[in-house]
């Protein structure tokens, strides 16, 4: 009898949560249009991604915790190539038409001895750039979920 009551309670709570989540709240529930758009489209496409990447690179350049990792890129005038690679990587990863053709993350970061704190600082700079352009939390979270798994290919290489 006790198991039946516990099981019924769990089903009731699960049902309430499921159906409660279906309640439409104008300012928090995505519209059908929003749900069918790709993350790329919801971010604003190529132009918006370029703007975020530009701001991101600006923040990274000013970030004394990690800007030394980019000194060679700056010295060799490869900042524009880096930006293009980032735009293509984000574009492709979010469902856009861009194609990333750069090195693998492991190869690109080989020998750099990047640590978790460095990676976290980089992510912090990206979040600041996304916040600068008022990217909604949902889209920001989805983008970070796409990029986050790259940590293992970058850290400690």
PDB file of C-alpha atoms in Angstrom:
ATOM      1  CA  UNK A   1       0.000   0.000   0.000  1.00  0.00           C
ATOM      2  CA  UNK A   2       2.810   2.407   0.937  1.00  0.00           C
ATOM      3  CA  UNK A   3       4.560   1.727  -2.404  1.00  0.00           C
ATOM      4  CA  UNK A   4       1.337   2.494  -4.282  1.00  0.00           C
ATOM      5  CA  UNK A   5       0.916   5.819  -2.498  1.00  0.00           C
ATOM      6  CA  UNK A   6       4.549   6.769  -3.129  1.00  0.00           C
ATOM      7  CA  UNK A   7       4.270   5.769  -6.778  1.00  0.00           C
ATOM      8  CA  UNK A   8       0.992   7.669  -7.178  1.00  0.00           C
ATOM      9  CA  UNK A   9       2.544  10.730  -5.542  1.00  0.00           C
ATOM     10  CA  UNK A  10       5.515  10.620  -7.906  1.00  0.00           C
ATOM     11  CA  UNK A  11       3.203  10.303 -10.913  1.00  0.00           C
ATOM     12  CA  UNK A  12       1.071  13.182  -9.671  1.00  0.00           C
ATOM     13  CA  UNK A  13       4.065  15.467  -9.103  1.00  0.00           C
ATOM     14  CA  UNK A  14       5.585  14.536 -12.466  1.00  0.00           C
ATOM     15  CA  UNK A  15       2.262  15.202 -14.181  1.00  0.00           C
ATOM     16  CA  UNK A  16       1.815  18.507 -12.394  1.00  0.00           C
ATOM     17  CA  UNK A  17       5.301  19.585 -13.383  1.00  0.00           C
ATOM     18  CA  UNK A  18       4.770  18.492 -16.964  1.00  0.00           C
ATOM     19  CA  UNK A  19       1.410  20.156 -17.398  1.00  0.00           C
ATOM     20  CA  UNK A  20       2.403  23.142 -15.284  1.00  0.00           C
ATOM     21  CA  UNK A  21       5.325  23.703 -17.631  1.00  0.00           C
ATOM     22  CA  UNK A  22       2.857  23.869 -20.510  1.00  0.00           C
ATOM     23  CA  UNK A  23       1.109  26.880 -18.993  1.00  0.00           C
ATOM     24  CA  UNK A  24       1.801  29.796 -21.279  1.00  0.00           C
ATOM     25  CA  UNK A  25       3.580  32.751 -19.766  1.00  0.00           C
ATOM     26  CA  UNK A  26       3.911  35.483 -22.351  1.00  0.00           C
ATOM     27  CA  UNK A  27       7.292  36.713 -21.180  1.00  0.00           C
ATOM     28  CA  UNK A  28       8.953  33.368 -20.469  1.00  0.00           C
ATOM     29  CA  UNK A  29       7.586  30.801 -22.893  1.00  0.00           C
ATOM     30  CA  UNK A  30       9.147  30.734 -26.345  1.00  0.00           C
ATOM     31  CA  UNK A  31       6.799  31.186 -29.252  1.00  0.00           C
ATOM     32  CA  UNK A  32       6.350  28.516 -31.894  1.00  0.00           C
ATOM     33  CA  UNK A  33       8.455  30.654 -34.226  1.00  0.00           C
ATOM     34  CA  UNK A  34      11.264  30.858 -31.675  1.00  0.00           C
ATOM     35  CA  UNK A  35      11.219  27.112 -31.114  1.00  0.00           C
ATOM     36  CA  UNK A  36      11.528  26.323 -34.830  1.00  0.00           C
ATOM     37  CA  UNK A  37      14.382  28.727 -35.508  1.00  0.00           C
ATOM     38  CA  UNK A  38      17.937  27.469 -35.291  1.00  0.00           C
ATOM     39  CA  UNK A  39      20.234  28.875 -32.647  1.00  0.00           C
ATOM     40  CA  UNK A  40      22.082  30.589 -35.491  1.00  0.00           C
ATOM     41  CA  UNK A  41      18.896  32.418 -36.493  1.00  0.00           C
ATOM     42  CA  UNK A  42      18.000  33.261 -32.898  1.00  0.00           C
ATOM     43  CA  UNK A  43      21.477  34.724 -32.379  1.00  0.00           C
ATOM     44  CA  UNK A  44      20.920  36.986 -35.381  1.00  0.00           C
ATOM     45  CA  UNK A  45      22.949  35.203 -38.048  1.00  0.00           C
ATOM     46  CA  UNK A  46      26.381  35.994 -39.407  1.00  0.00           C
ATOM     47  CA  UNK A  47      26.387  39.748 -38.755  1.00  0.00           C
ATOM     48  CA  UNK A  48      25.425  39.329 -35.106  1.00  0.00           C
ATOM     49  CA  UNK A  49      27.977  36.556 -34.598  1.00  0.00           C
ATOM     50  CA  UNK A  50      30.672  38.755 -36.175  1.00  0.00           C
ATOM     51  CA  UNK A  51      29.777  41.589 -33.798  1.00  0.00           C
ATOM     52  CA  UNK A  52      29.975  39.300 -30.757  1.00  0.00           C
ATOM     53  CA  UNK A  53      33.299  37.841 -31.943  1.00  0.00           C
ATOM     54  CA  UNK A  54      34.742  41.340 -32.457  1.00  0.00           C
ATOM     55  CA  UNK A  55      33.703  42.355 -28.929  1.00  0.00           C
ATOM     56  CA  UNK A  56      34.978  39.026 -27.560  1.00  0.00           C
ATOM     57  CA  UNK A  57      38.425  39.572 -29.124  1.00  0.00           C
ATOM     58  CA  UNK A  58      38.442  43.106 -27.708  1.00  0.00           C
ATOM     59  CA  UNK A  59      37.801  41.701 -24.214  1.00  0.00           C
ATOM     60  CA  UNK A  60      40.411  38.953 -24.648  1.00  0.00           C
ATOM     61  CA  UNK A  61      43.010  41.505 -25.785  1.00  0.00           C
ATOM     62  CA  UNK A  62      42.404  43.501 -22.598  1.00  0.00           C
ATOM     63  CA  UNK A  63      42.380  40.422 -20.342  1.00  0.00           C
ATOM     64  CA  UNK A  64      45.853  40.233 -18.805  1.00  0.00           C
ATOM     65  CA  UNK A  65      45.091  36.750 -17.463  1.00  0.00           C
ATOM     66  CA  UNK A  66      45.028  35.274 -20.983  1.00  0.00           C
ATOM     67  CA  UNK A  67      46.051  37.806 -23.633  1.00  0.00           C
ATOM     68  CA  UNK A  68      49.602  36.446 -23.685  1.00  0.00           C
ATOM     69  CA  UNK A  69      48.254  33.294 -25.359  1.00  0.00           C
ATOM     70  CA  UNK A  70      47.350  35.467 -28.353  1.00  0.00           C
ATOM     71  CA  UNK A  71      50.622  37.428 -28.608  1.00  0.00           C
ATOM     72  CA  UNK A  72      51.904  35.318 -31.506  1.00  0.00           C
ATOM     73  CA  UNK A  73      48.593  35.677 -33.347  1.00  0.00           C
ATOM     74  CA  UNK A  74      48.795  39.460 -32.964  1.00  0.00           C
ATOM     75  CA  UNK A  75      52.499  39.603 -33.893  1.00  0.00           C
ATOM     76  CA  UNK A  76      51.866  37.637 -37.072  1.00  0.00           C
ATOM     77  CA  UNK A  77      48.865  39.787 -38.054  1.00  0.00           C
ATOM     78  CA  UNK A  78      46.523  36.797 -37.845  1.00  0.00           C
ATOM     79  CA  UNK A  79      43.788  38.385 -35.723  1.00  0.00           C
ATOM     80  CA  UNK A  80      41.423  38.686 -38.700  1.00  0.00           C
ATOM     81  CA  UNK A  81      41.993  35.017 -39.540  1.00  0.00           C
ATOM     82  CA  UNK A  82      41.276  34.108 -35.908  1.00  0.00           C
ATOM     83  CA  UNK A  83      38.046  36.123 -35.997  1.00  0.00           C
ATOM     84  CA  UNK A  84      36.997  34.446 -39.251  1.00  0.00           C
ATOM     85  CA  UNK A  85      37.691  31.008 -37.770  1.00  0.00           C
ATOM     86  CA  UNK A  86      35.645  31.846 -34.672  1.00  0.00           C
ATOM     87  CA  UNK A  87      32.728  33.163 -36.735  1.00  0.00           C
ATOM     88  CA  UNK A  88      32.808  30.060 -38.921  1.00  0.00           C
ATOM     89  CA  UNK A  89      33.080  27.738 -35.936  1.00  0.00           C
ATOM     90  CA  UNK A  90      30.190  29.384 -34.087  1.00  0.00           C
ATOM     91  CA  UNK A  91      28.140  29.680 -37.275  1.00  0.00           C
ATOM     92  CA  UNK A  92      28.537  26.021 -38.144  1.00  0.00           C
ATOM     93  CA  UNK A  93      27.989  24.888 -34.564  1.00  0.00           C
ATOM     94  CA  UNK A  94      24.733  26.820 -34.248  1.00  0.00           C
ATOM     95  CA  UNK A  95      23.177  25.661 -37.507  1.00  0.00           C
ATOM     96  CA  UNK A  96      24.360  28.346 -39.908  1.00  0.00           C
ATOM     97  CA  UNK A  97      25.805  27.925 -43.396  1.00  0.00           C
ATOM     98  CA  UNK A  98      29.391  28.681 -42.323  1.00  0.00           C
ATOM     99  CA  UNK A  99      31.983  25.912 -42.392  1.00  0.00           C
ATOM    100  CA  UNK A 100      34.905  25.793 -39.987  1.00  0.00           C
ATOM    101  CA  UNK A 101      37.998  24.702 -41.910  1.00  0.00           C
ATOM    102  CA  UNK A 102      40.663  25.497 -39.333  1.00  0.00           C
ATOM    103  CA  UNK A 103      42.766  23.103 -37.323  1.00  0.00           C
ATOM    104  CA  UNK A 104      41.271  20.759 -34.762  1.00  0.00           C
ATOM    105  CA  UNK A 105      41.106  22.331 -31.315  1.00  0.00           C
ATOM    106  CA  UNK A 106      43.757  19.897 -30.035  1.00  0.00           C
ATOM    107  CA  UNK A 107      46.151  20.763 -32.885  1.00  0.00           C
ATOM    108  CA  UNK A 108      45.484  24.511 -32.662  1.00  0.00           C
ATOM    109  CA  UNK A 109      46.287  24.573 -28.938  1.00  0.00           C
ATOM    110  CA  UNK A 110      49.085  22.013 -28.854  1.00  0.00           C
ATOM    111  CA  UNK A 111      52.015  23.141 -26.719  1.00  0.00           C
ATOM    112  CA  UNK A 112      50.186  26.176 -25.306  1.00  0.00           C
ATOM    113  CA  UNK A 113      49.803  24.631 -21.835  1.00  0.00           C
ATOM    114  CA  UNK A 114      46.373  26.199 -21.346  1.00  0.00           C
ATOM    115  CA  UNK A 115      44.921  25.445 -17.913  1.00  0.00           C
ATOM    116  CA  UNK A 116      41.316  25.332 -16.687  1.00  0.00           C
ATOM    117  CA  UNK A 117      41.609  28.840 -15.205  1.00  0.00           C
ATOM    118  CA  UNK A 118      42.714  30.158 -18.599  1.00  0.00           C
ATOM    119  CA  UNK A 119      39.812  28.453 -20.341  1.00  0.00           C
ATOM    120  CA  UNK A 120      37.410  29.819 -17.716  1.00  0.00           C
ATOM    121  CA  UNK A 121      38.763  33.343 -18.273  1.00  0.00           C
ATOM    122  CA  UNK A 122      38.191  32.953 -22.014  1.00  0.00           C
ATOM    123  CA  UNK A 123      34.623  31.773 -21.415  1.00  0.00           C
ATOM    124  CA  UNK A 124      34.134  34.745 -19.094  1.00  0.00           C
ATOM    125  CA  UNK A 125      35.212  37.102 -21.875  1.00  0.00           C
ATOM    126  CA  UNK A 126      32.783  35.412 -24.266  1.00  0.00           C
ATOM    127  CA  UNK A 127      29.955  35.758 -21.749  1.00  0.00           C
ATOM    128  CA  UNK A 128      30.792  39.472 -21.354  1.00  0.00           C
ATOM    129  CA  UNK A 129      30.591  39.887 -25.143  1.00  0.00           C
ATOM    130  CA  UNK A 130      27.263  38.045 -25.278  1.00  0.00           C
ATOM    131  CA  UNK A 131      25.967  40.191 -22.416  1.00  0.00           C
ATOM    132  CA  UNK A 132      27.165  43.358 -24.156  1.00  0.00           C
ATOM    133  CA  UNK A 133      24.814  42.485 -27.028  1.00  0.00           C
ATOM    134  CA  UNK A 134      22.022  41.369 -24.684  1.00  0.00           C
ATOM    135  CA  UNK A 135      21.966  37.799 -25.952  1.00  0.00           C
ATOM    136  CA  UNK A 136      19.124  36.066 -24.077  1.00  0.00           C
ATOM    137  CA  UNK A 137      20.032  33.529 -21.392  1.00  0.00           C
ATOM    138  CA  UNK A 138      18.584  30.588 -23.327  1.00  0.00           C
ATOM    139  CA  UNK A 139      20.653  31.280 -26.439  1.00  0.00           C
ATOM    140  CA  UNK A 140      23.730  32.073 -24.364  1.00  0.00           C
ATOM    141  CA  UNK A 141      23.364  28.763 -22.535  1.00  0.00           C
ATOM    142  CA  UNK A 142      22.870  26.812 -25.746  1.00  0.00           C
ATOM    143  CA  UNK A 143      25.965  28.374 -27.296  1.00  0.00           C
ATOM    144  CA  UNK A 144      28.083  27.661 -24.226  1.00  0.00           C
ATOM    145  CA  UNK A 145      26.794  24.074 -24.237  1.00  0.00           C
ATOM    146  CA  UNK A 146      28.036  23.723 -27.822  1.00  0.00           C
ATOM    147  CA  UNK A 147      31.444  25.249 -27.117  1.00  0.00           C
ATOM    148  CA  UNK A 148      32.006  23.789 -23.634  1.00  0.00           C
ATOM    149  CA  UNK A 149      33.007  20.279 -24.738  1.00  0.00           C
ATOM    150  CA  UNK A 150      35.999  21.800 -26.541  1.00  0.00           C
ATOM    151  CA  UNK A 151      37.618  22.288 -23.125  1.00  0.00           C
ATOM    152  CA  UNK A 152      39.073  18.766 -23.185  1.00  0.00           C
ATOM    153  CA  UNK A 153      40.689  19.440 -26.577  1.00  0.00           C
ATOM    154  CA  UNK A 154      42.211  22.735 -25.413  1.00  0.00           C
ATOM    155  CA  UNK A 155      43.198  22.425 -21.748  1.00  0.00           C
ATOM    156  CA  UNK A 156      46.514  20.769 -20.952  1.00  0.00           C
ATOM    157  CA  UNK A 157      47.661  20.362 -24.546  1.00  0.00           C
TER     158      UNK A 157
END
